[in-house]
Every structure is written in structure tokens, then in C-alpha cells.
Amino acid sequence: MQNKEELLSIENLTIHYETDDGVVYALNDVSLSVKKGETLGLVGETGAGKTTLARGVLRLVPSPPGVIKNGKVMFGGTDLLSLNEVQMRAIRGSNISMIFQDPMTSLNPVMTVGQQIQEVVEAHNRRFSKEEVIKQAHAMLEMVGISADRSSEYPHQFSGGMKQRVIIAIALACNPQLLIADEPTTALDVTIQAQVLDMITALKDRLHTAMLLITHDLGVVAQNCDRVAIIYAGQIIEIGTLFDIFKHPLHPYTRGLLGSIPSLNKQVQRLSPIKGLMPDPTDLPAGCKFAPRCKYAIEACSAAEIDMHSINANHQVRCILAREEADDE
Amino acid sequence: MSNTDIQPILQVEHLKKYFHTPHGILHAVDDVSFSLNKGETLGVVGESGCGKSTLGRTILRLHEPTEGKVFFEGQEVTSLDKRRMKALRKDMQIIFQDPFASLNPRMTVSETIAESLLIQKIFTRKQSDQLRKRVAELMEYVGLSTKLVNSYPHELDGGRRQRIGIARVLALDPKFIVCDEPVSALDVSIQAQILNLMQDLQDELGLTYLFITHDLSVVKHLSNDIIVMYLGQMVEKSSSSILFEHPTHPYTQALLSAIPVPDPEYEVQRVPLKGELTSPLDPALGCRFAKRCPYVRAACLVDDIPLKEIAPGHYVACTLV
């Protein structure tokens, strides 16, 4: 049953890509939830399954080769995976919308930015007159800090940061309850990244939108999220509040990630990277997926699948040793 | 890092690189001067389009400078003829940003590494045994399994590809390496592996790095001195610790305050920046940062702002200091 506070809850979602070279186990039994109005950060490295998760929620996983094997995506009491394409289209953009990573390629180069925003407004508000649609589109542009005079310009006339603002305007045009932002600022310079993130946070608070923020940048997470989920090889391996994850990380991978970042506030002579590489998603190890790289690994780690263990109401971790450590205390 | 030998290995004097475009003259690098001591690392930071990559390439004469001089170990690089320049390239090398684009997709790992040895005639094709041995040595040195000798770049991940890029540079036993965003395309855990490797190599081989990046935490971690660039110009230069403790130019302050710090208890005190990077096409007189600067005043727009030494070794180009 879906908790009243929970806007989105993903239950045991499993997505595989069935290719000629074998099955890619992109997402394995992932469960997590986003509460109303909160920002959940989803952190992981390239190939961890972050984008597959986001696309899975919106049913945008290309099929073939993608197959949703199992699981539920509960949103406002309905399982999105049980809807047909027409019903799903009504949800996308108006209830849940998505910001993609690359602002350079997600806009249509032969349509003016105004038209692109109008398109969304029109698609979800069939009863609007032409004037109302244009008025709404202009209002959205102004909201993201672009003068409405520029609505007749084309994407190539905008800089990277401005394009990302246009995309945010499109995503928020129908006042969605949930915004999925897939690496929204990765392609931007730091000063522009700061502007865009500040703006997303301000708009989100004003419109009471919940956000799933997907990123590989722990700094972005620390400054913008309420809770964090760490994903590794298609599994959530640790989830908790910002404080839990940054101050009391329990999973060796989470600790490894934090140890890999050069710090600005303290001088470290040497970084402590995680040795090795992420496992091949077509050939995942048995048991803990991180065990081959983990310096604390014991035999039991590879013997069987590891379950999530609750440390407290918010903090959960998928690690045998962390569980024992917590039990001892 | 050894500080015993403090003779500058590289000196750059009033280096300029302009590109003629249909829309006007693009001032990619505009009057940059610095010197770099042997065994040290100089970080160059700035946002995309500030000219940091062009600076690195112009020093190596991958672009011909418009004006200015570069001295390497006292020898003027900028006036060398082709043959001498090629000989000097053994000492001055570059590691590129994109390990996906900078490797020939049709050459195997060993061919890629061997290529530089053959071009510089350190080995000839006839000495294939020695060549093979040297390549294997280099691969091991940068942490590449020798199993991969016959692999192609597309079979490898970003971290391993960057290791190939490093191995082929080390093959020539260089003294000075321009590192142009060598870890930007990599995931953090892999990034840390590569940064550690580069530090070890520097310690062991006494290498000198010009480290170009937009990532300030990486630059702080590695550099002795840092240059901050904005639209082709150097706006601040100082030792790494001073720059992070007392950033003086408003752009440096804004840049530092914009970095997301991975600590939820960190209080963000952001220096707000208006607008975005403008283009360095036919720039007007005066401070190029003025349009975005929160402290701009009339004096900023009158004339170009010279660098001023506000403390020993700390240079800032701003009318407010």
C-alpha cells in the first residue's frame, strides 16, 4: 500500500536489456520512494542504472531491447506500469516531467523556443485558446529568467545555461507534481550550474514539486537534496537522509565515493580511490555486487543476495558488515 | 615534490593567440605571462571558452602564437624550425581531455603506445622485440594489464583509455606535460585513481605539469600555483593555498563560491553572478568581467586592467585592489 505522504513509490523494479550479446542486468529489484515536495538524490557512476531508473518510471525505456521484468511504479495510487500508452501520455509532462542531461540535444533546432513551450502547454490543456497558450508560454519563460521577447528565437541563439532554462520551463509548464532531473547541470560550467540549481530549487519550493535528482556529483546532492539513494550495478545499496549518507556512510562503496573526491576544505595528500571497476552488467557477481572491489569482503558476501537492512527509520544499507556493526552497537 | 631545483623550466611571456573568424578577431589568449619551476604543477582554471586549452596548445605550438614568447629550459620554443621543434616535442607532451576522441580507434593499445616511440625514432620497426618490451613496461607502469596489448580503444572503459594516453606520453620520457582536463570525462572513483597515478609519476620522474581544468577541487589537490583565466586573460595568479584562502578577484570569488561542496553542513555563501560568459570577439577596453561583476564601477571600463602584485606572488587584475 502506498503511504499517504509518498508521491512515487517504486517497488522491486527490474529492467533488463536483452541484446544479441547477452542480457544486460541494468536494474535489479530496486525499491524507493519520493515523498511529496522533497528532493531525492540518486547518485551513482556511469552505467549504474540511474538513467534506466528514470526512464523506467516514465516508461521511456526503449523496447526492444529494454524489458521491464518485474515491479510496480505507484504514482498517486495507480501503477504506471499497468497503464496503456494513451493514459501514460497524459501523465508524462503534466504529472511527472523530465529534464534530460544534454541541453544541446534535447531541444528541437528548427522550432523557436516559444513554440516548443507552447507545444507542451497545448498538449495538456486542449481547451486553452491560442492567446492563452502563448500567454502561458511567455509566463513560463519569464519564470525561468528569460525575457518573453526572446520566445521567437531558436535554440542555437541561446547559450548552454539558457537552453537548460528553456528545458526547465518546458518541464514545469504544466505544473507537475514530480520532476525527474537527469544530470541537469552536468554539461554546464560551475557558475552557470549554481544559477540553474538555485533556480530549480526556488521554483520547486514555490510550486511544491517533488524532485528526483539524478547526478554523479556528490557536491550537487549535498547542496540540493533532502535524502540520497546510492545506486551501484543496478541496485540501491544505501539510502538515507543527507546527514546519514554524508556523516555516517555505512556501505564501503559510499565511503569509497566520498573518499574519492578531492576536498576543498581540507588538504589531503592522497585520494583514496576505490580499486577496480564496476562489474560488467551482463555478468554480475553473485551476492554483493561490490564484493570484488571491497576491501572488507568476506566469504558470506558472495554467498547469497544481500538484503537491505534498516539502521533507523530513514537509513537503510545493503551490506552484511554494516548490519553486524549496527547490531553490535 | 622537490623544491631543491628552482630554476624555471618553462617561461611564457606576453603570449597571445588570436583567431580570425568571420565575426571578428577572437582573443582566445590575451597577454598571458608566467613561469613554471621544474617538478611543480601549475593549475589553469576557468570556464569553457576562457582560453585555457588554447593556452596549453599554444605553449606546445600546436597553435602558432600570434605574439609573445615561450622559453623551455632557456631555449626559445616559438622561434624553432620544424626539425628542432620535433626534437623538442619529446620533452614537451600533452594528455588530452577526451580519452574517447584522442585515440585512433583502428590502432590497438600496443600500436598506440609504440607509435610515439617510432615517430621519435627511439626504436625502429626492426627492433620489434625491444619495442614490445618497452611497451609492456610502460603499460605496467601506468597500471594497464599486459593482457590488453591487442585490445582496441572501444573495448576499454574511460579510465583505461586515459591510462593509454598517459603511457604514450611517458614513452618519450618527457620533462613537461600539458594535462588538458585529463580526468573530466571520468567517474569520481576512476578520477581518483588517475589523479593518484599522475601524482606518483610526478614524484618518481620529476615531471612538470601544466594542469588545465574547470574543476577547482582537482586543481587545489594537485597544484602549487594556480592561474584563473577569464575570456583569454589571466585575472588572478597565486599559490594554491592563498588562492583558496584569500580569493581576491570577484570572478575567483564567484567561481569558488559556486562549487557544490559535498558536505551538507557547509554554509553556502554565494557571490551572485549575473549572466553568462560573453564572447571574446573583439573585446572592448576595460575589464572583461565587468558585465557580470557585482562590484563594477566606472573605472573598470576605461582601460585594460594590469595585473598587480598585492602580496608576494599573488597577482590580481582588478581596479578594486
XYZ file of C-alpha atoms in Angstrom:
650
model
C 0.000 0.000 0.000
C 1.181 3.435 -0.785
C 1.786 5.685 2.146
C -0.164 8.963 2.013
C 2.970 11.084 2.093
C 4.557 9.145 -0.720
C 4.088 10.597 -4.136
C 6.021 7.995 -6.046
C 6.984 4.594 -4.859
C 8.969 2.206 -6.928
C 8.630 -1.393 -5.826
C 11.014 -4.164 -6.886
C 11.567 -2.637 -10.300
C 13.688 -4.848 -12.539
C 14.672 -3.767 -16.028
C 16.872 -5.751 -18.368
C 18.137 -5.023 -21.847
C 18.025 -8.166 -23.925
C 20.688 -7.717 -26.572
C 22.336 -10.070 -29.032
C 25.408 -10.097 -26.821
C 23.510 -11.204 -23.766
C 21.208 -9.789 -21.141
C 22.239 -6.509 -19.538
C 21.019 -6.522 -15.952
C 20.532 -2.766 -15.776
C 18.204 -2.502 -12.813
C 17.719 -5.260 -10.269
C 14.894 -5.212 -7.768
C 15.005 -1.516 -6.987
C 12.621 -0.071 -4.426
C 12.493 3.531 -3.378
C 10.019 6.284 -2.781
C 9.790 10.023 -3.206
C 7.663 11.976 -0.735
C 5.571 14.969 -1.679
C 7.661 18.092 -2.114
C 11.001 16.500 -1.228
C 14.139 16.148 -3.323
C 15.637 12.703 -3.509
C 19.136 12.484 -4.926
C 20.082 9.376 -6.875
C 23.843 9.006 -7.052
C 25.883 6.521 -8.999
C 28.606 6.170 -11.581
C 28.265 5.722 -15.320
C 26.403 2.525 -16.048
C 24.970 2.112 -12.545
C 21.405 2.256 -13.856
C 20.452 5.834 -12.895
C 19.045 6.806 -16.247
C 17.324 3.440 -16.729
C 15.548 4.026 -13.432
C 14.371 7.479 -14.507
C 13.225 6.248 -17.867
C 11.568 3.236 -16.268
C 9.370 5.499 -14.143
C 8.162 7.314 -17.244
C 8.070 4.130 -19.286
C 10.566 5.583 -21.714
C 12.906 2.603 -21.752
C 13.453 1.807 -25.428
C 11.904 -1.545 -26.180
C 13.401 -3.625 -27.659
C 15.987 -4.159 -26.197
C 14.606 -2.913 -22.841
C 12.218 -5.158 -20.926
C 10.540 -4.265 -17.660
C 10.752 -7.657 -15.995
C 9.069 -7.038 -12.729
C 7.916 -4.443 -10.263
C 5.485 -1.614 -9.777
C 5.727 2.129 -10.123
C 2.995 3.521 -7.896
C 2.112 7.143 -8.514
C -0.940 8.668 -6.832
C -2.453 5.250 -6.202
C -2.050 3.828 -9.700
C 0.618 1.523 -11.042
C 2.101 3.325 -14.013
C 3.298 0.054 -15.468
C -0.307 -1.122 -15.839
C -1.448 1.900 -17.854
C -1.830 1.861 -21.595
C 0.136 4.230 -23.824
C -2.663 6.835 -24.073
C -3.084 7.025 -20.306
C 0.661 7.141 -19.844
C 0.976 10.052 -22.241
C -1.473 12.023 -20.118
C 0.777 11.515 -17.093
C 4.038 12.474 -18.811
C 4.571 16.196 -18.809
C 1.504 17.043 -16.759
C 2.045 14.944 -13.616
C 5.619 13.796 -13.999
C 8.081 15.545 -16.242
C 11.703 15.052 -17.004
C 14.739 17.195 -17.645
C 17.378 15.471 -19.689
C 21.098 15.802 -19.340
C 22.140 17.458 -22.514
C 20.521 20.829 -23.182
C 22.230 20.974 -26.559
C 20.377 17.989 -27.981
C 17.037 17.920 -26.198
C 15.590 20.980 -27.922
C 14.300 20.939 -31.479
C 16.709 23.093 -33.517
C 14.116 24.130 -36.125
C 11.419 25.325 -33.712
C 11.545 28.567 -31.784
C 11.790 28.129 -28.030
C 8.379 29.788 -27.663
C 6.768 27.217 -29.941
C 8.405 24.399 -28.014
C 6.921 25.588 -24.742
C 3.542 26.245 -26.356
C 3.530 22.720 -27.699
C 3.599 21.309 -24.186
C 1.025 23.745 -22.821
C -1.288 22.984 -25.728
C -0.901 19.221 -25.496
C -2.012 19.173 -21.896
C -4.607 21.976 -21.970
C -6.743 21.265 -25.001
C -9.319 23.868 -24.033
C -6.886 26.802 -23.997
C -7.292 29.371 -26.760
C -4.255 30.274 -28.856
C -3.782 33.509 -26.863
C -3.931 31.680 -23.548
C -1.342 29.173 -24.738
C 1.031 31.941 -25.818
C 0.448 33.854 -22.600
C 1.211 30.785 -20.511
C 4.361 30.048 -22.551
C 5.594 33.606 -22.051
C 4.908 33.381 -18.343
C 6.986 30.197 -18.134
C 9.912 31.834 -19.927
C 9.811 34.805 -17.581
C 9.671 32.418 -14.635
C 12.995 30.841 -15.583
C 14.566 34.267 -16.024
C 14.395 34.667 -19.790
C 12.689 37.700 -21.264
C 9.498 36.790 -23.157
C 10.813 38.870 -26.080
C 13.165 36.030 -26.843
C 10.412 33.451 -27.377
C 10.695 33.786 -31.148
C 14.387 32.863 -31.114
C 15.821 29.471 -31.982
C 17.837 27.228 -29.637
C 21.144 27.979 -31.371
C 20.777 31.617 -30.353
C 20.903 30.618 -26.685
C 23.880 29.628 -24.558
C 24.038 26.279 -22.757
C 22.710 27.643 -19.480
C 19.862 29.470 -21.229
C 18.907 26.324 -23.148
C 18.749 24.398 -19.909
C 16.437 27.133 -18.546
C 14.170 26.703 -21.565
C 14.072 22.967 -20.912
C 13.173 23.617 -17.286
C 10.392 25.955 -18.457
C 9.060 23.172 -20.693
C 9.279 20.640 -17.879
C 7.422 22.881 -15.434
C 4.891 24.231 -17.964
C 2.102 22.015 -16.663
C 2.971 22.283 -13.016
C 3.906 18.633 -12.474
C 3.903 17.003 -9.041
C 7.162 15.230 -9.771
C 10.180 16.396 -11.698
C 12.816 13.887 -12.724
C 16.061 15.693 -13.461
C 18.697 13.509 -15.090
C 22.084 15.203 -14.620
C 20.507 18.617 -15.324
C 23.708 20.593 -14.871
C 26.481 18.203 -15.833
C 27.054 19.896 -19.179
C 27.234 23.378 -17.623
C 30.049 25.429 -16.132
C 30.129 25.787 -12.346
C 28.888 29.368 -12.117
C 26.033 28.556 -14.522
C 25.393 25.295 -12.695
C 24.970 27.255 -9.489
C 22.495 29.637 -11.150
C 20.448 26.811 -12.664
C 20.377 24.727 -9.477
C 19.381 27.725 -7.371
C 16.602 28.409 -9.830
C 15.343 24.805 -9.885
C 15.294 24.741 -6.078
C 13.453 28.076 -5.841
C 10.844 27.042 -8.422
C 10.409 23.636 -6.842
C 9.710 25.217 -3.463
C 7.290 27.694 -4.991
C 5.378 25.099 -6.972
C 5.659 22.353 -4.299
C 7.119 19.951 -6.820
C 8.922 16.836 -5.674
C 12.151 16.045 -7.456
C 14.218 13.005 -8.247
C 17.654 14.474 -8.927
C 19.981 12.104 -10.715
C 23.643 13.003 -10.594
C 27.138 11.683 -10.130
C 28.195 14.831 -8.282
C 28.026 14.446 -4.516
C 28.505 18.180 -4.115
C 25.319 18.897 -6.053
C 23.486 16.381 -3.878
C 24.737 17.852 -0.604
C 23.552 21.316 -1.577
C 20.160 20.404 -3.052
C 18.665 17.193 -1.688
C 16.745 16.057 1.384
C 17.505 12.366 1.023
C 20.026 10.389 -1.008
C 19.988 6.959 -2.603
C 23.240 5.414 -3.805
C 22.939 3.047 -6.733
C 25.583 0.528 -7.758
C 25.352 -2.060 -10.535
C 21.596 -1.702 -10.759
C 20.891 -1.940 -7.048
C 20.228 0.626 -4.357
C 22.998 -0.079 -1.874
C 22.362 2.670 0.628
C 19.634 5.198 1.220
C 19.210 7.783 3.930
C 18.964 11.434 4.810
C 21.734 13.791 3.725
C 23.156 13.601 7.220
C 23.096 9.785 7.268
C 24.894 9.452 3.964
C 27.480 12.208 4.316
C 28.192 11.949 8.031
C 27.575 8.259 8.735
C 28.054 6.418 5.468
C 27.936 2.683 6.122
C 28.365 0.940 2.807
C 32.017 0.620 1.753
C 31.091 1.905 -1.709
C 29.501 5.069 -0.304
C 32.588 5.603 1.831
C 34.742 4.985 -1.235
C 32.846 7.555 -3.269
C 33.228 10.167 -0.561
C 36.940 9.356 -0.250
C 37.483 9.781 -3.975
C 36.562 13.446 -4.122
C 39.354 15.961 -3.667
C 38.203 18.214 -0.856
C 38.194 21.984 -0.911
C 38.052 22.475 2.842
C 40.843 20.179 3.868
C 44.213 19.277 2.446
C 44.609 15.611 1.644
C 47.940 14.321 0.365
C 46.455 11.396 -1.477
C 42.994 10.449 -2.575
C 41.695 7.061 -1.580
C 40.091 5.710 -4.726
C 38.060 2.542 -4.953
C 40.203 -0.007 -6.677
C 38.961 -1.773 -9.776
C 35.934 -1.118 -11.935
C 32.197 -1.576 -11.844
C 31.259 -5.143 -12.832
C 30.098 -5.920 -16.341
C 26.282 -5.591 -16.236
C 25.889 -8.653 -18.442
C 27.802 -10.749 -15.939
C 27.118 -9.553 -12.403
C 28.791 -11.324 -9.498
C 26.638 -13.394 -7.159
C 25.798 -11.891 -3.799
C 27.027 -8.388 -3.117
C 27.808 -6.690 -6.429
C 30.507 -4.599 -4.804
C 32.312 -7.515 -3.115
C 35.052 -7.946 -5.780
C 36.186 -4.349 -5.158
C 35.536 -4.261 -1.440
C 38.464 -4.420 0.949
C 36.279 -5.770 3.740
C 34.693 -8.553 1.687
C 34.285 -11.906 3.402
C 33.026 -15.194 2.010
C 29.449 -14.612 3.114
C 29.280 -11.509 0.894
C 29.345 -13.559 -2.282
C 27.302 -16.480 -0.976
C 23.816 -15.044 -1.367
C 21.996 -11.870 -2.343
C 22.271 -9.277 0.405
C 19.057 -7.727 1.699
C 18.528 -4.124 2.662
C 18.966 -3.631 6.371
C 17.323 -0.777 8.265
C 19.620 1.159 10.563
C 16.898 3.606 11.537
C 13.606 4.822 10.098
C 15.335 6.537 7.176
C 18.692 4.887 6.795
C 18.982 1.557 5.021
C 22.063 -0.237 3.779
C 22.775 -3.370 1.757
C 25.882 -4.736 3.485
C 26.491 -7.670 5.818
C 29.219 -5.954 7.778
C 27.308 -2.730 8.266
C 24.441 -4.799 9.594
C 26.672 -6.583 12.106
C 28.278 -3.317 13.104
C 24.852 -1.821 13.729
C 23.712 -4.885 15.683
C 26.734 -4.699 17.954
C 26.052 -1.165 18.992
C 57.816 17.340 -4.874
C 61.350 18.612 -4.815
C 61.977 22.280 -4.296
C 65.745 21.986 -4.498
C 65.915 22.831 -8.168
C 64.015 26.071 -8.534
C 65.118 27.093 -11.961
C 62.116 27.747 -14.179
C 61.684 25.052 -16.793
C 59.055 26.987 -18.689
C 58.654 30.714 -19.180
C 55.755 32.250 -21.015
C 55.984 35.925 -21.926
C 53.071 38.019 -23.151
C 51.625 35.100 -25.058
C 48.739 35.961 -27.362
C 46.670 33.789 -29.641
C 44.011 35.431 -31.770
C 41.769 33.594 -34.193
C 40.374 35.390 -37.202
C 36.729 34.485 -37.577
C 34.034 35.815 -39.926
C 32.592 37.717 -36.952
C 35.778 39.418 -35.866
C 39.007 38.647 -34.064
C 38.653 36.167 -31.254
C 41.056 36.887 -28.420
C 41.461 33.321 -27.155
C 44.636 34.001 -25.177
C 45.430 37.607 -24.467
C 48.759 38.571 -22.977
C 49.444 35.729 -20.575
C 52.806 35.544 -18.802
C 54.062 33.140 -16.162
C 56.943 30.893 -15.304
C 56.901 27.370 -14.030
C 59.550 25.612 -11.945
C 60.771 22.110 -12.539
C 58.790 19.422 -10.752
C 55.906 21.743 -9.929
C 52.330 21.851 -11.073
C 50.621 24.969 -12.336
C 46.844 24.771 -12.415
C 44.922 26.751 -15.016
C 41.239 27.170 -14.206
C 38.360 28.880 -15.909
C 35.048 28.163 -17.549
C 34.556 26.800 -21.041
C 35.688 29.311 -23.610
C 38.124 31.158 -21.342
C 41.098 30.104 -23.453
C 42.708 27.622 -21.095
C 43.020 24.840 -23.663
C 44.255 27.267 -26.302
C 46.896 28.423 -23.826
C 48.149 24.860 -23.354
C 48.207 24.192 -27.054
C 49.883 27.456 -27.950
C 52.678 26.769 -25.470
C 53.333 23.493 -27.293
C 52.959 25.258 -30.645
C 50.022 23.098 -31.617
C 48.714 26.573 -32.395
C 51.189 29.156 -33.637
C 51.177 32.098 -31.219
C 50.039 35.474 -32.544
C 52.504 37.286 -30.319
C 54.721 36.538 -27.354
C 57.422 34.077 -26.482
C 57.730 30.714 -24.827
C 61.029 29.545 -23.352
C 61.635 25.928 -22.426
C 64.806 25.337 -20.407
C 66.047 28.693 -21.603
C 65.509 27.885 -25.269
C 63.030 29.952 -27.235
C 60.395 27.500 -28.416
C 58.480 29.971 -30.506
C 61.321 30.552 -32.981
C 62.413 26.945 -33.553
C 62.274 25.470 -37.039
C 60.259 22.347 -37.763
C 63.067 19.853 -37.262
C 64.209 21.283 -33.940
C 60.616 21.594 -32.790
C 60.006 17.933 -33.463
C 63.059 17.020 -31.416
C 61.820 19.216 -28.591
C 58.376 17.596 -28.629
C 59.946 14.627 -26.879
C 60.347 16.837 -23.832
C 57.018 18.640 -24.047
C 53.934 16.498 -24.265
C 50.171 16.725 -23.815
C 47.482 14.490 -22.346
C 44.119 15.247 -23.889
C 40.759 15.570 -22.276
C 38.710 13.090 -24.125
C 40.122 9.584 -23.984
C 37.385 8.586 -26.417
C 38.355 11.006 -29.147
C 42.111 11.228 -28.751
C 42.905 7.600 -29.526
C 42.879 6.147 -33.018
C 40.015 3.623 -32.993
C 41.808 1.416 -35.513
C 45.011 1.016 -33.545
C 45.497 -1.446 -30.724
C 46.778 -0.386 -27.330
C 50.315 -1.502 -28.096
C 50.325 0.157 -31.527
C 49.162 3.423 -29.984
C 51.893 3.402 -27.368
C 54.550 2.219 -29.824
C 53.642 4.914 -32.336
C 55.242 7.737 -30.389
C 58.420 5.687 -29.900
C 58.622 5.067 -33.627
C 57.879 8.647 -34.626
C 60.620 9.967 -32.381
C 62.921 7.205 -33.674
C 63.679 5.900 -30.194
C 63.176 2.483 -31.698
C 62.853 1.419 -35.318
C 60.385 -1.137 -36.595
C 63.212 -3.663 -36.894
C 63.795 -3.622 -33.152
C 60.395 -5.199 -32.562
C 61.494 -7.219 -29.526
C 62.846 -4.222 -27.677
C 59.846 -2.190 -28.723
C 57.460 -4.818 -27.415
C 59.348 -4.991 -24.160
C 59.271 -1.224 -23.707
C 55.538 -1.048 -24.458
C 54.836 -3.806 -21.922
C 56.949 -1.927 -19.386
C 55.029 1.284 -19.967
C 51.674 -0.456 -19.739
C 52.595 -1.991 -16.445
C 53.885 1.346 -15.249
C 50.535 3.077 -15.750
C 48.571 0.129 -14.399
C 47.332 -1.435 -17.616
C 47.217 -5.193 -17.681
C 49.508 -6.550 -20.418
C 46.618 -8.780 -21.446
C 45.252 -5.710 -23.192
C 48.095 -5.243 -25.716
C 45.901 -6.261 -28.603
C 42.697 -4.573 -27.445
C 41.158 -1.671 -29.304
C 40.075 1.524 -27.561
C 36.351 0.772 -27.949
C 36.798 -2.343 -25.839
C 38.093 -0.341 -22.899
C 36.486 1.963 -20.354
C 37.350 5.650 -19.956
C 39.851 5.156 -17.129
C 41.857 2.590 -19.070
C 41.791 4.727 -22.202
C 43.177 7.634 -20.241
C 45.938 5.335 -18.982
C 46.855 4.635 -22.621
C 47.010 8.385 -23.206
C 49.370 8.697 -20.259
C 51.508 5.709 -21.300
C 52.083 7.030 -24.803
C 53.194 10.351 -23.384
C 55.532 8.731 -20.860
C 57.038 6.606 -23.632
C 59.042 9.651 -24.676
C 60.318 10.373 -21.199
C 59.105 13.993 -21.280
C 60.003 16.707 -18.810
C 56.901 18.834 -19.152
C 53.324 17.708 -19.751
C 50.274 19.808 -20.521
C 47.349 17.976 -18.957
C 44.210 19.252 -20.665
C 41.271 18.193 -18.460
C 42.636 14.649 -18.166
C 40.029 13.466 -15.664
C 36.938 15.464 -16.606
C 35.359 12.666 -18.598
C 35.840 10.078 -15.848
C 33.712 8.940 -12.921
C 34.889 10.091 -9.494
C 36.261 6.761 -8.317
C 38.235 6.357 -11.553
C 39.202 10.031 -11.475
C 40.856 9.485 -8.102
C 42.810 6.511 -9.485
C 44.145 8.580 -12.386
C 44.987 11.601 -10.213
C 46.951 9.379 -7.843
C 48.789 7.828 -10.787
C 49.710 11.257 -12.120
C 50.979 12.334 -8.704
C 53.105 9.195 -8.356
C 54.588 9.720 -11.809
C 55.415 13.307 -10.979
C 57.169 12.288 -7.768
C 59.118 9.486 -9.416
C 60.065 11.171 -12.669
C 60.241 14.791 -11.577
C 57.647 15.811 -14.147
C 56.359 19.342 -14.508
C 52.639 19.725 -15.175
C 50.505 22.464 -16.612
C 47.174 21.205 -15.354
C 44.184 22.646 -17.180
C 40.782 22.044 -15.643
C 37.448 23.572 -14.768
C 37.287 21.527 -11.584
C 38.634 23.633 -8.754
C 38.816 20.851 -6.216
C 41.042 18.827 -8.539
C 43.285 21.823 -9.129
C 43.574 22.561 -5.435
C 44.523 18.981 -4.766
C 47.357 18.955 -7.285
C 48.757 22.405 -7.881
C 51.472 24.531 -6.347
C 50.318 27.651 -8.162
C 47.055 28.484 -9.857
C 46.116 30.820 -12.678
C 42.495 31.881 -13.043
C 41.549 32.819 -16.594
C 38.586 34.787 -17.828
C 37.967 35.433 -21.532
C 41.566 34.943 -22.552
C 43.121 36.941 -19.752
C 44.760 35.996 -16.519
C 42.700 37.632 -13.765
C 44.430 36.139 -10.740
C 47.537 34.133 -10.013
C 48.870 32.919 -6.711
C 49.894 29.875 -4.775
C 47.158 27.313 -4.397
C 46.667 27.790 -0.667
C 46.479 31.593 -0.868
C 44.015 31.478 -3.728
C 41.606 29.300 -1.800
C 42.014 31.213 1.456
C 42.019 34.735 0.034
C 40.421 34.758 -3.384
C 40.621 38.412 -4.380
C 39.302 38.881 -7.886
C 35.477 38.963 -7.866
C 35.457 36.281 -10.556
C 37.644 33.955 -8.494
C 35.376 34.559 -5.514
C 32.288 33.753 -7.556
C 33.912 30.677 -9.051
C 34.924 29.354 -5.648
C 31.548 30.046 -4.111
C 29.760 28.253 -6.949
C 31.403 24.881 -6.315
C 28.957 22.490 -4.717
C 30.697 21.238 -1.578
C 29.944 17.618 -0.687
C 29.115 18.405 2.917
C 25.508 19.076 3.931
C 26.625 21.218 6.873
C 28.626 23.557 4.687
C 27.143 27.057 4.631
C 26.903 28.291 1.083
C 27.780 31.950 0.798
C 27.344 32.525 -2.828
C 28.725 35.505 -4.676
C 25.904 36.060 -7.140
C 26.932 36.324 -10.765
C 24.777 37.914 -13.365
C 24.569 36.477 -16.854
C 26.985 34.189 -18.586
C 30.363 34.221 -20.218
C 30.314 36.703 -23.090
C 32.365 36.071 -26.179
C 35.979 37.145 -26.546
C 35.305 38.522 -30.055
C 36.811 41.993 -30.463
C 36.618 42.718 -26.720
C 36.205 46.334 -25.666
C 38.725 48.067 -23.436
C 38.404 47.567 -19.735
C 37.774 44.616 -17.505
C 36.207 41.738 -19.414
C 34.402 40.552 -16.327
C 32.767 43.949 -15.688
C 29.402 42.974 -17.197
C 28.916 40.205 -14.673
C 30.723 41.760 -11.750
C 28.691 42.707 -8.681
C 31.189 45.469 -7.778
C 31.581 47.099 -11.193
C 32.251 50.867 -11.318
C 33.206 53.431 -13.942
C 36.972 52.931 -13.600
C 36.605 49.294 -14.657
C 35.534 50.212 -18.171
C 38.141 52.829 -19.063
C 41.269 50.870 -19.797
C 42.647 47.336 -19.650
C 43.406 46.353 -16.073
C 47.022 45.328 -15.441
C 47.955 42.570 -13.015
C 49.002 43.989 -9.684
C 51.074 42.173 -7.097
C 49.071 42.600 -3.886
C 51.237 40.252 -1.838
C 54.420 38.402 -2.754
C 53.483 36.047 -5.571
C 49.799 36.982 -5.525
C 48.706 38.855 -8.669
C 45.248 40.242 -9.315
C 43.837 42.215 -12.252
C 41.115 44.306 -10.653
C 40.633 48.034 -10.069
C 39.358 47.368 -6.546
C 42.672 46.108 -5.200
